[in-house]
Amino acid sequence: MLFDGRGTTLAARWQHRESTDIDLFFMDVSDRELDQIFRTFLADQRFIQGLFYGRHGFEGKFNDIPFSFIRTSRYSEQHKSEDTTNGIGTESTLEILSKKLKGRLIANMSYPIRDMYDFAVGYMQSSKTVQQAFRSLDDTSKRMVIDASDGFLIDRRRPIINAAYPVLQSSVVLRDIVQHIMRYDFEKAQTQIDLALVANEGFSGGR
């Protein structure tokens, strides 16, 4: 089972920024099948090998586009979306946001600025989905998120490209919004988003 996930899928759904890489996730693929897939890529001159994660997958570049093929687990009950990309199934928004939350913030206590932007725009698109991702955490993880809300680091190595909401790409604005979400103070998060949009004179809600 193969899924297109993370930022590329969100960018296609929301048209809020450009995605410069492709992330494919797989389930129910045997180690032997994965080895065959990897060898097929190696035989293609368009593929430049990056890191190899053994039975967990690999990454590299295909036609100069960053590409990853990674084994995944289900992070939410609604892990699959009904839409597809070129015949490949896509992950649900809840699943993607849950991966960003559990696989990055909790695991690393740092957040790429692109992910912070995704959460802010995600809250505009579907506040219930963002809230569901955070509320699905177990008590220990919730406490970790709340405790980290004051001092988490912003990773700017992967910038936001062609932001549809320029006012929301400021690291200062994003930190304020995401901090409120991390503290489960969703009403204040919405207020900060509204204030940021109003403060941007002439903002019309899109490109």
mmCIF file of N, CA, C and O in Angstrom, residues 101 105 111 119 123 130-131 134-135 137 141-152 172-189 192:
data_model
loop_
_atom_site.group_PDB
_atom_site.id
_atom_site.type_symbol
_atom_site.label_atom_id
_atom_site.label_comp_id
_atom_site.label_asym_id
_atom_site.label_seq_id
_atom_site.Cartn_x
_atom_site.Cartn_y
_atom_site.Cartn_z
ATOM 1 N N LEU A 101 3.487 16.277 13.975
ATOM 2 C CA LEU A 101 3.457 16.532 15.406
ATOM 3 C C LEU A 101 4.259 15.493 16.176
ATOM 4 O O LEU A 101 5.156 15.828 16.956
ATOM 5 N N LEU A 105 8.039 17.295 16.229
ATOM 6 C CA LEU A 105 8.076 18.138 17.422
ATOM 7 C C LEU A 105 8.392 17.330 18.667
ATOM 8 O O LEU A 105 9.279 17.669 19.436
ATOM 9 N N TYR A 111 11.155 22.525 15.274
ATOM 10 C CA TYR A 111 10.116 22.539 14.258
ATOM 11 C C TYR A 111 10.577 23.277 13.016
ATOM 12 O O TYR A 111 10.928 24.452 13.092
ATOM 13 N N PHE A 119 0.744 24.146 10.032
ATOM 14 C CA PHE A 119 -0.211 24.093 11.136
ATOM 15 C C PHE A 119 -1.058 25.356 11.206
ATOM 16 O O PHE A 119 -2.262 25.291 11.475
ATOM 17 N N TYR A 123 -4.955 25.301 10.515
ATOM 18 C CA TYR A 123 -5.956 25.764 11.474
ATOM 19 C C TYR A 123 -6.986 26.648 10.787
ATOM 20 O O TYR A 123 -8.164 26.637 11.136
ATOM 21 N N VAL A 130 -6.784 20.020 13.221
ATOM 22 C CA VAL A 130 -5.588 20.328 14.007
ATOM 23 C C VAL A 130 -5.826 19.992 15.475
ATOM 24 O O VAL A 130 -4.980 19.380 16.138
ATOM 25 N N GLN A 131 -6.965 20.382 15.985
ATOM 26 C CA GLN A 131 -7.290 20.073 17.383
ATOM 27 C C GLN A 131 -7.331 18.568 17.612
ATOM 28 O O GLN A 131 -6.855 18.071 18.638
ATOM 29 N N PHE A 134 -3.810 17.093 18.003
ATOM 30 C CA PHE A 134 -3.206 17.369 19.309
ATOM 31 C C PHE A 134 -3.934 16.625 20.425
ATOM 32 O O PHE A 134 -3.299 16.134 21.368
ATOM 33 N N ARG A 135 -5.232 16.533 20.340
ATOM 34 C CA ARG A 135 -6.000 15.862 21.394
ATOM 35 C C ARG A 135 -5.845 14.351 21.376
ATOM 36 O O ARG A 135 -6.177 13.681 22.356
ATOM 37 N N LEU A 137 -3.047 12.818 21.325
ATOM 38 C CA LEU A 137 -1.822 12.439 22.028
ATOM 39 C C LEU A 137 -2.143 11.817 23.381
ATOM 40 O O LEU A 137 -3.132 12.180 24.019
ATOM 41 N N SER A 141 2.673 12.529 26.166
ATOM 42 C CA SER A 141 3.031 13.342 25.002
ATOM 43 C C SER A 141 2.421 14.732 25.090
ATOM 44 O O SER A 141 3.050 15.730 24.715
ATOM 45 N N LYS A 142 1.205 14.823 25.599
ATOM 46 C CA LYS A 142 0.566 16.127 25.770
ATOM 47 C C LYS A 142 1.399 17.004 26.703
ATOM 48 O O LYS A 142 1.610 18.189 26.445
ATOM 49 N N ARG A 143 1.857 16.408 27.795
ATOM 50 C CA ARG A 143 2.659 17.166 28.744
ATOM 51 C C ARG A 143 3.970 17.611 28.110
ATOM 52 O O ARG A 143 4.431 18.741 28.331
ATOM 53 N N MET A 144 4.579 16.759 27.293
ATOM 54 C CA MET A 144 5.813 17.114 26.608
ATOM 55 C C MET A 144 5.598 18.295 25.667
ATOM 56 O O MET A 144 6.418 19.212 25.587
ATOM 57 N N VAL A 145 4.480 18.283 24.946
ATOM 58 C CA VAL A 145 4.168 19.362 24.009
ATOM 59 C C VAL A 145 3.939 20.669 24.754
ATOM 60 O O VAL A 145 4.455 21.727 24.377
ATOM 61 N N ILE A 146 3.166 20.595 25.829
ATOM 62 C CA ILE A 146 2.889 21.803 26.619
ATOM 63 C C ILE A 146 4.181 22.358 27.214
ATOM 64 O O ILE A 146 4.438 23.563 27.171
ATOM 65 N N ASP A 147 5.012 21.466 27.780
ATOM 66 C CA ASP A 147 6.271 21.906 28.386
ATOM 67 C C ASP A 147 7.211 22.510 27.353
ATOM 68 O O ASP A 147 7.995 23.417 27.663
ATOM 69 N N ALA A 148 7.140 22.009 26.107
ATOM 70 C CA ALA A 148 8.048 22.483 25.058
ATOM 71 C C ALA A 148 7.564 23.771 24.405
ATOM 72 O O ALA A 148 8.303 24.374 23.617
ATOM 73 N N SER A 149 6.362 24.202 24.730
ATOM 74 C CA SER A 149 5.776 25.347 24.030
ATOM 75 C C SER A 149 6.547 26.646 24.272
ATOM 76 O O SER A 149 6.487 27.559 23.447
ATOM 77 N N ASP A 150 7.264 26.735 25.373
ATOM 78 C CA ASP A 150 8.010 27.964 25.662
ATOM 79 C C ASP A 150 9.350 28.029 24.946
ATOM 80 O O ASP A 150 9.792 29.108 24.552
ATOM 81 N N GLY A 151 9.991 26.872 24.758
ATOM 82 C CA GLY A 151 11.372 26.926 24.283
ATOM 83 C C GLY A 151 11.701 26.099 23.068
ATOM 84 O O GLY A 151 12.867 25.782 22.848
ATOM 85 N N PHE A 152 10.707 25.716 22.257
ATOM 86 C CA PHE A 152 11.044 24.903 21.096
ATOM 87 C C PHE A 152 11.812 25.737 20.065
ATOM 88 O O PHE A 152 11.660 26.949 19.976
ATOM 89 N N VAL A 172 8.003 35.060 13.907
ATOM 90 C CA VAL A 172 7.432 35.630 15.130
ATOM 91 C C VAL A 172 5.934 35.334 15.203
ATOM 92 O O VAL A 172 5.412 34.895 16.237
ATOM 93 N N VAL A 173 5.238 35.565 14.093
ATOM 94 C CA VAL A 173 3.796 35.303 14.045
ATOM 95 C C VAL A 173 3.513 33.816 14.211
ATOM 96 O O VAL A 173 2.631 33.413 14.972
ATOM 97 N N LEU A 174 4.285 32.995 13.502
ATOM 98 C CA LEU A 174 4.068 31.554 13.568
ATOM 99 C C LEU A 174 4.322 31.007 14.965
ATOM 100 O O LEU A 174 3.581 30.152 15.457
ATOM 101 N N ARG A 175 5.391 31.470 15.609
ATOM 102 C CA ARG A 175 5.682 30.995 16.967
ATOM 103 C C ARG A 175 4.508 31.290 17.899
ATOM 104 O O ARG A 175 4.106 30.440 18.693
ATOM 105 N N ASP A 176 3.949 32.482 17.785
ATOM 106 C CA ASP A 176 2.835 32.872 18.648
ATOM 107 C C ASP A 176 1.636 31.960 18.424
ATOM 108 O O ASP A 176 1.005 31.475 19.368
ATOM 109 N N ILE A 177 1.313 31.709 17.153
ATOM 110 C CA ILE A 177 0.158 30.863 16.823
ATOM 111 C C ILE A 177 0.389 29.435 17.295
ATOM 112 O O ILE A 177 -0.463 28.838 17.968
ATOM 113 N N VAL A 178 1.544 28.874 16.936
ATOM 114 C CA VAL A 178 1.833 27.479 17.266
ATOM 115 C C VAL A 178 1.959 27.278 18.771
ATOM 116 O O VAL A 178 1.546 26.243 19.312
ATOM 117 N N GLN A 179 2.512 28.254 19.479
ATOM 118 C CA GLN A 179 2.601 28.140 20.937
ATOM 119 C C GLN A 179 1.215 27.973 21.557
ATOM 120 O O GLN A 179 1.020 27.150 22.456
ATOM 121 N N HIS A 180 0.248 28.751 21.095
ATOM 122 C CA HIS A 180 -1.110 28.631 21.632
ATOM 123 C C HIS A 180 -1.713 27.263 21.310
ATOM 124 O O HIS A 180 -2.402 26.671 22.148
ATOM 125 N N ILE A 181 -1.445 26.770 20.095
ATOM 126 C CA ILE A 181 -1.950 25.438 19.735
ATOM 127 C C ILE A 181 -1.314 24.381 20.635
ATOM 128 O O ILE A 181 -1.986 23.471 21.130
ATOM 129 N N MET A 182 0.010 24.491 20.870
ATOM 130 C CA MET A 182 0.720 23.530 21.713
ATOM 131 C C MET A 182 0.221 23.556 23.148
ATOM 132 O O MET A 182 0.315 22.558 23.874
ATOM 133 N N ARG A 183 -0.290 24.704 23.568
ATOM 134 C CA ARG A 183 -0.822 24.828 24.930
ATOM 135 C C ARG A 183 -2.303 24.482 25.002
ATOM 136 O O ARG A 183 -2.947 24.656 26.041
ATOM 137 N N TYR A 184 -2.845 24.019 23.887
ATOM 138 C CA TYR A 184 -4.263 23.642 23.795
ATOM 139 C C TYR A 184 -5.173 24.847 24.047
ATOM 140 O O TYR A 184 -6.323 24.690 24.433
ATOM 141 N N ASP A 185 -4.659 26.009 23.809
ATOM 142 C CA ASP A 185 -5.457 27.228 23.913
ATOM 143 C C ASP A 185 -5.872 27.612 22.490
ATOM 144 O O ASP A 185 -5.359 28.568 21.900
ATOM 145 N N PHE A 186 -6.817 26.849 21.956
ATOM 146 C CA PHE A 186 -7.173 26.983 20.551
ATOM 147 C C PHE A 186 -7.888 28.298 20.248
ATOM 148 O O PHE A 186 -7.767 28.834 19.146
ATOM 149 N N GLU A 187 -8.614 28.824 21.198
ATOM 150 C CA GLU A 187 -9.303 30.088 20.980
ATOM 151 C C GLU A 187 -8.289 31.218 20.758
ATOM 152 O O GLU A 187 -8.461 32.067 19.875
ATOM 153 N N LYS A 188 -7.215 31.224 21.553
ATOM 154 C CA LYS A 188 -6.188 32.254 21.383
ATOM 155 C C LYS A 188 -5.434 32.065 20.066
ATOM 156 O O LYS A 188 -5.020 33.041 19.437
ATOM 157 N N ALA A 189 -5.249 30.813 19.652
ATOM 158 C CA ALA A 189 -4.592 30.561 18.369
ATOM 159 C C ALA A 189 -5.403 31.176 17.236
ATOM 160 O O ALA A 189 -4.850 31.827 16.343
ATOM 161 N N GLN A 192 -5.035 34.956 17.273
ATOM 162 C CA GLN A 192 -3.760 35.415 16.726
ATOM 163 C C GLN A 192 -3.758 35.350 15.201
ATOM 164 O O GLN A 192 -3.197 36.227 14.531
#
